[in-house]
PDB file of C-alpha atoms in Angstrom:
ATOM      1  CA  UNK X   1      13.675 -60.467 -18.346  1.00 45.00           C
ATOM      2  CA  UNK X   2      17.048 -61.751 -19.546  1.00 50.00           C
ATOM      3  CA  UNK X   3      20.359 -60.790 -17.673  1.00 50.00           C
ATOM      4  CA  UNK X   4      21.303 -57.756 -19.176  1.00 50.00           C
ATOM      5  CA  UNK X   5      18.323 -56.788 -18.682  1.00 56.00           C
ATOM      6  CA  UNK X   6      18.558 -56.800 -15.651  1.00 56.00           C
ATOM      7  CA  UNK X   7      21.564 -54.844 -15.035  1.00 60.00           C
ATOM      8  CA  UNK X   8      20.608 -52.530 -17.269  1.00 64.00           C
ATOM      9  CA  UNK X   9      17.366 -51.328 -14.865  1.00 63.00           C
ATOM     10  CA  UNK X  10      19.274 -51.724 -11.982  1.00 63.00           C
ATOM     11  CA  UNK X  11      22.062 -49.156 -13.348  1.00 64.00           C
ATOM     12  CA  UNK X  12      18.982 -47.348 -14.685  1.00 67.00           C
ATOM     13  CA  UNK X  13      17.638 -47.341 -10.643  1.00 66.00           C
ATOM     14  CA  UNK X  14      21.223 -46.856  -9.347  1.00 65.00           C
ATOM     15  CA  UNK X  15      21.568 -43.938 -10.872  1.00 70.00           C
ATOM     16  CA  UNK X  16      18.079 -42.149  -9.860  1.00 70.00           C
ATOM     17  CA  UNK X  17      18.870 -43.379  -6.446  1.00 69.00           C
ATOM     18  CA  UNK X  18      22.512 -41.376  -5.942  1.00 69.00           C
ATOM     19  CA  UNK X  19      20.666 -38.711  -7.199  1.00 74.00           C
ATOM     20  CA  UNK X  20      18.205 -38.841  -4.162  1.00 72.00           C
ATOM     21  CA  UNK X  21      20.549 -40.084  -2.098  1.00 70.00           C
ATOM     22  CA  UNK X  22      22.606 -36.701  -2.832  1.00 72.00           C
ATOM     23  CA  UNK X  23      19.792 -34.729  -2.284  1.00 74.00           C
ATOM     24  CA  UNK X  24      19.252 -36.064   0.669  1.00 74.00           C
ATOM     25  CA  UNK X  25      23.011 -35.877   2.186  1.00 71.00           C
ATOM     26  CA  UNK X  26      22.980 -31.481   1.590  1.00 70.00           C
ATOM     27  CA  UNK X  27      19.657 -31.387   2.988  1.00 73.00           C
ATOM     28  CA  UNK X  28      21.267 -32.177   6.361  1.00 73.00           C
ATOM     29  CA  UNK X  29      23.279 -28.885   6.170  1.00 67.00           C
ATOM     30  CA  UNK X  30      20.213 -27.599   8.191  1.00 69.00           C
ATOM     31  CA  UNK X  31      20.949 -28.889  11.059  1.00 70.00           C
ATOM     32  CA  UNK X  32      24.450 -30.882  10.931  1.00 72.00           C
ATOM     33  CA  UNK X  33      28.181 -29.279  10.400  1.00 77.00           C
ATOM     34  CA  UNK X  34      29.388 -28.178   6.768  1.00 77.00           C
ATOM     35  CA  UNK X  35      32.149 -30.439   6.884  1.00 75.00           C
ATOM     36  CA  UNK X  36      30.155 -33.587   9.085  1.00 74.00           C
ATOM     37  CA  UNK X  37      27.943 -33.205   5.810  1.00 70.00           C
ATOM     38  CA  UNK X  38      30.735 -33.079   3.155  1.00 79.00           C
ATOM     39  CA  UNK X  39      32.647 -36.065   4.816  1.00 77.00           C
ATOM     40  CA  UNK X  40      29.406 -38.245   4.245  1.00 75.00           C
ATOM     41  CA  UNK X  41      29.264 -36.856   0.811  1.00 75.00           C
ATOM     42  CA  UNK X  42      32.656 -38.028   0.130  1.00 78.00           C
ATOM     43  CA  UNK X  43      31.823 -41.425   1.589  1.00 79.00           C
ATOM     44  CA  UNK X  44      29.052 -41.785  -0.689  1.00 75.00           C
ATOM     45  CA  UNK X  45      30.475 -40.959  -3.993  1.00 79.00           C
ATOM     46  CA  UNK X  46      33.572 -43.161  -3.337  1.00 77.00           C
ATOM     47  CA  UNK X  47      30.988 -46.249  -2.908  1.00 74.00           C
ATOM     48  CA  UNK X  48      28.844 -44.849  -5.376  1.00 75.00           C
ATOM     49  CA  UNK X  49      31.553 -44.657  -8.101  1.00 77.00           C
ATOM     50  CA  UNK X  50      32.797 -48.279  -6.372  1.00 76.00           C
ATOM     51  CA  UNK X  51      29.546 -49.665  -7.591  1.00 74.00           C
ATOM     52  CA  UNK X  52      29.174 -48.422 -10.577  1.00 75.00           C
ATOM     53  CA  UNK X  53      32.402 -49.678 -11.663  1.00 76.00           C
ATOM     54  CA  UNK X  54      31.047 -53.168 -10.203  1.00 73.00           C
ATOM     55  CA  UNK X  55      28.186 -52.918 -12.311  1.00 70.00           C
ATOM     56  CA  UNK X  56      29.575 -51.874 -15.270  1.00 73.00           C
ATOM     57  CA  UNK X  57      32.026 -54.742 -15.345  1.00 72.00           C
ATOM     58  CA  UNK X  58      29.014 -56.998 -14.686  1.00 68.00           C
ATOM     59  CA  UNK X  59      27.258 -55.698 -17.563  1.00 66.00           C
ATOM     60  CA  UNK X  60      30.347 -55.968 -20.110  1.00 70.00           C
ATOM     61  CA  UNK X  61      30.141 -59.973 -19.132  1.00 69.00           C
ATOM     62  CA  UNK X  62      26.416 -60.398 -19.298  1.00 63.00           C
ATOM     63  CA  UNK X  63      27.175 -59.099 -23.001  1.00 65.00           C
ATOM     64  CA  UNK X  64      29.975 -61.314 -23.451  1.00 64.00           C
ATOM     65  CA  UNK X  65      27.963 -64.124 -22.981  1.00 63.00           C
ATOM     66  CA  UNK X  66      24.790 -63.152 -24.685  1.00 60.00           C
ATOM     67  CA  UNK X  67      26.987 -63.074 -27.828  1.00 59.00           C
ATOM     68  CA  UNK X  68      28.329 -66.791 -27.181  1.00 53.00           C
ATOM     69  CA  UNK X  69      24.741 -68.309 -26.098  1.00 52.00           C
ATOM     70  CA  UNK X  70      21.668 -67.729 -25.743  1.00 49.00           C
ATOM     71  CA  UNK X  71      18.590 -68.994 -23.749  1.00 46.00           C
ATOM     72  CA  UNK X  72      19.679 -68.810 -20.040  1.00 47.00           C
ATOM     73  CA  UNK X  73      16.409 -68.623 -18.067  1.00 48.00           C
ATOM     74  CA  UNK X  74      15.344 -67.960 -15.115  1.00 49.00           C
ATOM     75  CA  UNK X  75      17.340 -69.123 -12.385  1.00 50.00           C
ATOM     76  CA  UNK X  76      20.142 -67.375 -13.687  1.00 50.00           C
ATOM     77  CA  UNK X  77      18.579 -64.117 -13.084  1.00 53.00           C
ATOM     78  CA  UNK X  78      18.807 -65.242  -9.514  1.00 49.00           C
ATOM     79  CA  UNK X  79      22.392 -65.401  -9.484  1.00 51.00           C
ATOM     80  CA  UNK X  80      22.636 -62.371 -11.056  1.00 50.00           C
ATOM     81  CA  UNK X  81      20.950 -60.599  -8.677  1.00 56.00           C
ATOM     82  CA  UNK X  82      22.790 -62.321  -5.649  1.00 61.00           C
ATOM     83  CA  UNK X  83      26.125 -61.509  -7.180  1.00 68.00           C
ATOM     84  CA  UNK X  84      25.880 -58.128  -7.480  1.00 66.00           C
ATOM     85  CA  UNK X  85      24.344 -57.340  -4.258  1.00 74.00           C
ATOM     86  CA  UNK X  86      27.232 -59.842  -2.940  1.00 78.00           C
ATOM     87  CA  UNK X  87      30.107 -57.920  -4.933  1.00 77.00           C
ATOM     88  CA  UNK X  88      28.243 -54.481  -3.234  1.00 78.00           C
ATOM     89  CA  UNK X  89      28.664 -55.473   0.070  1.00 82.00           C
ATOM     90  CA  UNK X  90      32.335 -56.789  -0.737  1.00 86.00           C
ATOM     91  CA  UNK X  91      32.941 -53.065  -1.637  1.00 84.00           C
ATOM     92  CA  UNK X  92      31.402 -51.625   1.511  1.00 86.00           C
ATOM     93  CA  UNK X  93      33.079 -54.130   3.869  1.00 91.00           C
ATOM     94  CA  UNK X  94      36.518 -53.313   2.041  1.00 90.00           C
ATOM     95  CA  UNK X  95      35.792 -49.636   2.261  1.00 90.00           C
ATOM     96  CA  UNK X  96      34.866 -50.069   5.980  1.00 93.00           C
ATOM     97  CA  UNK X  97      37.772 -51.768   6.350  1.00 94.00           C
ATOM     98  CA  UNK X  98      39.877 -49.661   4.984  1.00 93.00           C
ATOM     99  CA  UNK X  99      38.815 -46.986   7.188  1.00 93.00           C
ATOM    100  CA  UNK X 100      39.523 -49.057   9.764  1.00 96.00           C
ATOM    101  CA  UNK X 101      43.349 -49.534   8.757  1.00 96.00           C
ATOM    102  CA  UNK X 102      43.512 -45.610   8.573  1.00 95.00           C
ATOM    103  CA  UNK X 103      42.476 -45.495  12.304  1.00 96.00           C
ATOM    104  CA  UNK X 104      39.344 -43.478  10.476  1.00 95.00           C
ATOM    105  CA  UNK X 105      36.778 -45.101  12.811  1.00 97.00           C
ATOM    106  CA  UNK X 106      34.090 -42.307  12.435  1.00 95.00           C
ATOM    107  CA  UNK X 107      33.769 -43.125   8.426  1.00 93.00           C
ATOM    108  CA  UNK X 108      33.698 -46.545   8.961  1.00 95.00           C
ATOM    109  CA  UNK X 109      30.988 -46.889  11.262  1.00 96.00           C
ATOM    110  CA  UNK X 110      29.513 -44.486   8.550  1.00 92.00           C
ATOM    111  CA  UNK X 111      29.882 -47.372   5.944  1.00 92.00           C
ATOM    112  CA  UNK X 112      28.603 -49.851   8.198  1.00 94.00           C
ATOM    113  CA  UNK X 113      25.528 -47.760   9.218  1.00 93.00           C
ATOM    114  CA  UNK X 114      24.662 -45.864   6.095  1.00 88.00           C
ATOM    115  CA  UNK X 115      25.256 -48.114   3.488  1.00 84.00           C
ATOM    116  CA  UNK X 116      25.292 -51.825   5.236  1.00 87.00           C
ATOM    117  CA  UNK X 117      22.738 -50.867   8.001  1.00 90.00           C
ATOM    118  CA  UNK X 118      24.751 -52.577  10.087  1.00 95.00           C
ATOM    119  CA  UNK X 119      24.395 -50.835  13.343  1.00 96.00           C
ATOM    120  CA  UNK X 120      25.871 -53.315  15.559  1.00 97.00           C
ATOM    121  CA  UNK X 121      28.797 -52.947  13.453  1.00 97.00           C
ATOM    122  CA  UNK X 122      29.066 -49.421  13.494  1.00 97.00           C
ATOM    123  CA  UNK X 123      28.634 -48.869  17.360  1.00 98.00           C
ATOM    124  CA  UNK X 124      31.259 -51.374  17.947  1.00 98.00           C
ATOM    125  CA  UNK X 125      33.968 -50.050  15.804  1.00 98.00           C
ATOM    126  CA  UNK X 126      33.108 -46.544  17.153  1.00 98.00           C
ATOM    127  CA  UNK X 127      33.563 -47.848  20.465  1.00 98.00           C
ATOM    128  CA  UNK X 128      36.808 -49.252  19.312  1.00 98.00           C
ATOM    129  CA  UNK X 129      37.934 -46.052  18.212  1.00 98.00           C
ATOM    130  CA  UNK X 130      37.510 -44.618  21.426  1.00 97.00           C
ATOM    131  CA  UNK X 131      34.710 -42.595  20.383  1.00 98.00           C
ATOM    132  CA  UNK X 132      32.723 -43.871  23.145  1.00 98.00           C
ATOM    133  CA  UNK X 133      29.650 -41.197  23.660  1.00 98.00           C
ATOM    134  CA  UNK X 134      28.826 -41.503  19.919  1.00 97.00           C
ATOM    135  CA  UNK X 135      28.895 -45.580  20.436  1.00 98.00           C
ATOM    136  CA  UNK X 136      26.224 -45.432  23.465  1.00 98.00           C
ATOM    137  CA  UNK X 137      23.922 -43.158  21.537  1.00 97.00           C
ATOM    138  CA  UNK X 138      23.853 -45.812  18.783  1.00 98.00           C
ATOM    139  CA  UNK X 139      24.157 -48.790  20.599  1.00 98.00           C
ATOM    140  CA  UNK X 140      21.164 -46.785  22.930  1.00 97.00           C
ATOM    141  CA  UNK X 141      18.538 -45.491  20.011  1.00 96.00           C
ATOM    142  CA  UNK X 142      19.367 -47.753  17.617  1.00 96.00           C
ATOM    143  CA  UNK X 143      19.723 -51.184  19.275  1.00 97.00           C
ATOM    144  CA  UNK X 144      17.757 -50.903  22.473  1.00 97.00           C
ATOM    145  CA  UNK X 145      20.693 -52.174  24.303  1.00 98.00           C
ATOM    146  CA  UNK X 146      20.973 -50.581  27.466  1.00 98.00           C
ATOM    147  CA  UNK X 147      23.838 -52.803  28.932  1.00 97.00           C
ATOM    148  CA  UNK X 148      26.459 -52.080  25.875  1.00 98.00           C
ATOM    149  CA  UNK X 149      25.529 -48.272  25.979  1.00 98.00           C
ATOM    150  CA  UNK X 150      26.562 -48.000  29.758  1.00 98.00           C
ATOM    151  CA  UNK X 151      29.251 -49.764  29.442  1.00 98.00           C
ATOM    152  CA  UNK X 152      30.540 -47.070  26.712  1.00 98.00           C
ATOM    153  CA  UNK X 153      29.185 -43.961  29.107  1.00 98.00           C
ATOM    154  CA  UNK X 154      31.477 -45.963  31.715  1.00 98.00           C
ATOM    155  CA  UNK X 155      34.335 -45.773  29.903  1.00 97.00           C
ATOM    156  CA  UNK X 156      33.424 -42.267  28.551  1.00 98.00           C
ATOM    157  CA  UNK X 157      33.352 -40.902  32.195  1.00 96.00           C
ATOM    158  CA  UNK X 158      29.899 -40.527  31.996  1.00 97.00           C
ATOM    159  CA  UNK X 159      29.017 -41.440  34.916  1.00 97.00           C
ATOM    160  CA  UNK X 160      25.942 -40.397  35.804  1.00 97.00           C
ATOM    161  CA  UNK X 161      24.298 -41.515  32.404  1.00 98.00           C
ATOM    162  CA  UNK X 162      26.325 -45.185  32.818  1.00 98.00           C
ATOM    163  CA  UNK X 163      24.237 -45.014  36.562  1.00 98.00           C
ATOM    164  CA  UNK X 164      20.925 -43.940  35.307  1.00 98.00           C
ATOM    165  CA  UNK X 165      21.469 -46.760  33.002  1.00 98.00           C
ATOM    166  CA  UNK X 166      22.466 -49.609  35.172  1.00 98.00           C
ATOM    167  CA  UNK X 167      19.538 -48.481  37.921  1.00 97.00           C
ATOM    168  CA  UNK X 168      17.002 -49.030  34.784  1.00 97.00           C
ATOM    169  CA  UNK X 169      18.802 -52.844  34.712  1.00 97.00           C
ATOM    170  CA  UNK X 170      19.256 -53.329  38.432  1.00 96.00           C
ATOM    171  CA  UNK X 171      22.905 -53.631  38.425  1.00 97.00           C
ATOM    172  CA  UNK X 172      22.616 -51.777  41.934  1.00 96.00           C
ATOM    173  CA  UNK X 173      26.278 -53.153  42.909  1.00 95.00           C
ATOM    174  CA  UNK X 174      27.840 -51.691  39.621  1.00 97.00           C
ATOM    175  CA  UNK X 175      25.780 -47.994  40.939  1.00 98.00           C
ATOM    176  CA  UNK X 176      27.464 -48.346  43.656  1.00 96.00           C
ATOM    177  CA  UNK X 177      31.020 -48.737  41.949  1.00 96.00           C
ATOM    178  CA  UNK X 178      30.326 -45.526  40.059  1.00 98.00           C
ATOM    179  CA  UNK X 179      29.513 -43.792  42.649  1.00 97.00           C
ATOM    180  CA  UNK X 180      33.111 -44.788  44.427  1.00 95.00           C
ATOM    181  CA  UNK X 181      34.548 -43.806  40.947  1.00 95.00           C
ATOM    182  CA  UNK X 182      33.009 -39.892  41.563  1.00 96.00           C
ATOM    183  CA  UNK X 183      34.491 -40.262  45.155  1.00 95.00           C
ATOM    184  CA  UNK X 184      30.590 -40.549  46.681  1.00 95.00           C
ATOM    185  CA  UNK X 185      30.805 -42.719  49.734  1.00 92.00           C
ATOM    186  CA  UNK X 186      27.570 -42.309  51.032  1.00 92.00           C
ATOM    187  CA  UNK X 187      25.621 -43.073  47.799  1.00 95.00           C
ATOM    188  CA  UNK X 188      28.081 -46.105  47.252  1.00 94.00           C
ATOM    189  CA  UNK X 189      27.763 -47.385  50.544  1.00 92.00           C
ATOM    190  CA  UNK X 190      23.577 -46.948  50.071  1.00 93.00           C
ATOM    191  CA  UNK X 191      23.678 -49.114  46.694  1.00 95.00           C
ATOM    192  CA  UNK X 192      26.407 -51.782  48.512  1.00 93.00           C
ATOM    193  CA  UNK X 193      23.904 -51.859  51.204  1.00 92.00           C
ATOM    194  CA  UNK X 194      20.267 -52.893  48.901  1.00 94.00           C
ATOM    195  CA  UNK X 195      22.960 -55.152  47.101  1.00 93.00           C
ATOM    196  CA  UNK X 196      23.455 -56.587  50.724  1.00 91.00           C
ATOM    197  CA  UNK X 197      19.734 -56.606  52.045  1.00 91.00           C
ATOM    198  CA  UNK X 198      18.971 -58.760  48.835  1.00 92.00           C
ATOM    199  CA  UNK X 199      21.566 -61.460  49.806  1.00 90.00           C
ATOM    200  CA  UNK X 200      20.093 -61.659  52.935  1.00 89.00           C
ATOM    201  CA  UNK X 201      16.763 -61.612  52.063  1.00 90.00           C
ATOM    202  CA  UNK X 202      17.633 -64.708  49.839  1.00 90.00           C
ATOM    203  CA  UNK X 203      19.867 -66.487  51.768  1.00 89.00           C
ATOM    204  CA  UNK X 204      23.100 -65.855  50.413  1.00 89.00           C
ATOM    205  CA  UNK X 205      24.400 -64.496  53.497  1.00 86.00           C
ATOM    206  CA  UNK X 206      27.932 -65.025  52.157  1.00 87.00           C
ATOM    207  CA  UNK X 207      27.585 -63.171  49.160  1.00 87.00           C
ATOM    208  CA  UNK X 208      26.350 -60.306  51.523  1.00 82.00           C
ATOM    209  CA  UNK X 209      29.274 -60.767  53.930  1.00 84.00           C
ATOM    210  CA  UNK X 210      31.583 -60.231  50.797  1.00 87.00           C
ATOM    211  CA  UNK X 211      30.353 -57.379  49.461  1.00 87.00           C
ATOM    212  CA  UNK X 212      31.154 -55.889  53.144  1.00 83.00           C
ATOM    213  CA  UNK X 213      34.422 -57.433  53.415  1.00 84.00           C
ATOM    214  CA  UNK X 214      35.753 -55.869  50.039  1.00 85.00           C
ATOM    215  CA  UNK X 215      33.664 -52.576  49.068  1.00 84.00           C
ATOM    216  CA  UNK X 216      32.291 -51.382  52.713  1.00 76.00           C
ATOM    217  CA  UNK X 217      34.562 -49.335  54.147  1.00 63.00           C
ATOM    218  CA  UNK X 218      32.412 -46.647  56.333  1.00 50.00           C
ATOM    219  CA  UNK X 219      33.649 -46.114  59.630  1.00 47.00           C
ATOM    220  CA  UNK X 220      31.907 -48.160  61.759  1.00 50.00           C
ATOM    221  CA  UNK X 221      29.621 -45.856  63.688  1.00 39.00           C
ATOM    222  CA  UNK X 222      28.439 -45.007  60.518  1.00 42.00           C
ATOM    223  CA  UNK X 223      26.963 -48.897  60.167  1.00 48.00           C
ATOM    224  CA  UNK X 224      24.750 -48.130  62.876  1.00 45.00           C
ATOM    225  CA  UNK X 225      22.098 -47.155  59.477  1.00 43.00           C
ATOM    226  CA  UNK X 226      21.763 -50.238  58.219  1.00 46.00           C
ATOM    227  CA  UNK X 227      19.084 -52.777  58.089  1.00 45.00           C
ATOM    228  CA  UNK X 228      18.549 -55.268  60.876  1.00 45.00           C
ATOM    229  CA  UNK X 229      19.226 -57.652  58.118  1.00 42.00           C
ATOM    230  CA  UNK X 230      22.613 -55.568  56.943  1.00 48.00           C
ATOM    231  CA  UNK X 231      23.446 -55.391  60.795  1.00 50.00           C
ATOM    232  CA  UNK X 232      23.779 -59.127  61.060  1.00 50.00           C
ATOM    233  CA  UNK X 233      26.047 -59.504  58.335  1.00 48.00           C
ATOM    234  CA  UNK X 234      28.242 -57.137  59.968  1.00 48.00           C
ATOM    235  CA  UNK X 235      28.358 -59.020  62.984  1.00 49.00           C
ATOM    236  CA  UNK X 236      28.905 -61.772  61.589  1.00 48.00           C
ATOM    237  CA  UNK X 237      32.391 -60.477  59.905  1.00 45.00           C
ATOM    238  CA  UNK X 238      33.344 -58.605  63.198  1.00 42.00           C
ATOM    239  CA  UNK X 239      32.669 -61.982  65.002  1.00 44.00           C
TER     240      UNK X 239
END
């Protein structure tokens, strides 16, 4: 299979995949938005028409040069087939990009998600757009990363997702923050203590003392609850 050859199928397979790709786009009117669906269907035919254009320009060269030599063989093919995926993915980061200039961070984590597969990409500029809920679903279902998606419920004001999240990762001192953050003493003050009883337990009586000294601040019959282990931390600070 020469060049042109080449670019000929692929424009042949280019073609029959817009059309499924099309297809497949108004199919989600089922169950998304008319104009969620239309905005992805504008996406698409920009890069679509973006490509085409790429590969049609290709093409017009591979012809130029089959008319001035031929005989290139098979590594050339190889090229080929690296260049245009290369000058494809140009297009999409340029078009992502551009988005991104236009402070149009929903269609650029679009690009980077739909057409790059880039996910990581995606979350992150959607979490740079502020769009924080969409960022944690992605960064949740789509990258398994539990840490990055309660950070963006944190910032969302999502509490009580960001907690369910950091219990599942034992961040029991950054439960307790959250709970300070929904003005919820006594759940604060339970997560500040376990962070406590595991100083002490390992011998980082310090560390415990700290955690006291800074994010305690329950009157102080209400210390009378905590551990033996808890207690003598206090006692320590009073003393």
């Amino acid at each position: 299979m020469n060049r042109q050859k080449f670019t000929e199928k692929f424009l042949a397979a280019f073609f029959i995949l817009v059309i499924i790709k099309v297809i497949g786009i108004l199919a989600q009117l089922f169950h998304e938005s008319f104009w969620s669906v239309i905005g992805t269907l504008v996406i698409f035919i920009v890069v679509a028409f973006i490509i085409f254009v790429v590969l049609m320009q290709l093409e017009k060269k591979e012809k130029e040069k089959n008319t001035g030599t031929k005989g290139g063989k098979g590594g050339g093919n190889f090229y080929l087939e690296a260049s245009v995926f290369d000058k494809i993915r140009n297009k999409y980061e340029e078009l992502a990009l551009k988005y991104i200039g236009e402070k149009d961070y929903k269609r650029a984590a679009k690009v980077y998600m739909n057409l790059m597969k880039d996910y990581y990409r995606g979350a992150k500029t959607l979490e740079n757009g502020g769009f924080y809920n969409e960022a944690a679903v992605i960064y949740l279902k789509k990258l398994k990363n539990r840490s990055e998606a309660a950070h963006c419920y944190e910032k969302a004001r999502q509490y009580k997702k960001a907690i369910d999240l950091y219990e599942e990762l034992g961040q029991k001192e950054k439960v307790g923050d959250l709970y300070l953050q929904m003005n919820d003493r006594h759940q604060a003050n339970t997560y500040y203590q376990m962070v406590v009883d595991d100083y002490v337990t390992n011998n980082q009586m310090v560390k415990g003392s700290l955690i006291y000294r800074k994010k305690w601040k329950c009157p102080m019959k209400l210390r009378k609850s905590c551990s033996k282990a808890g207690k003598k931390t206090v006692m320590h600070l009073i003393a």
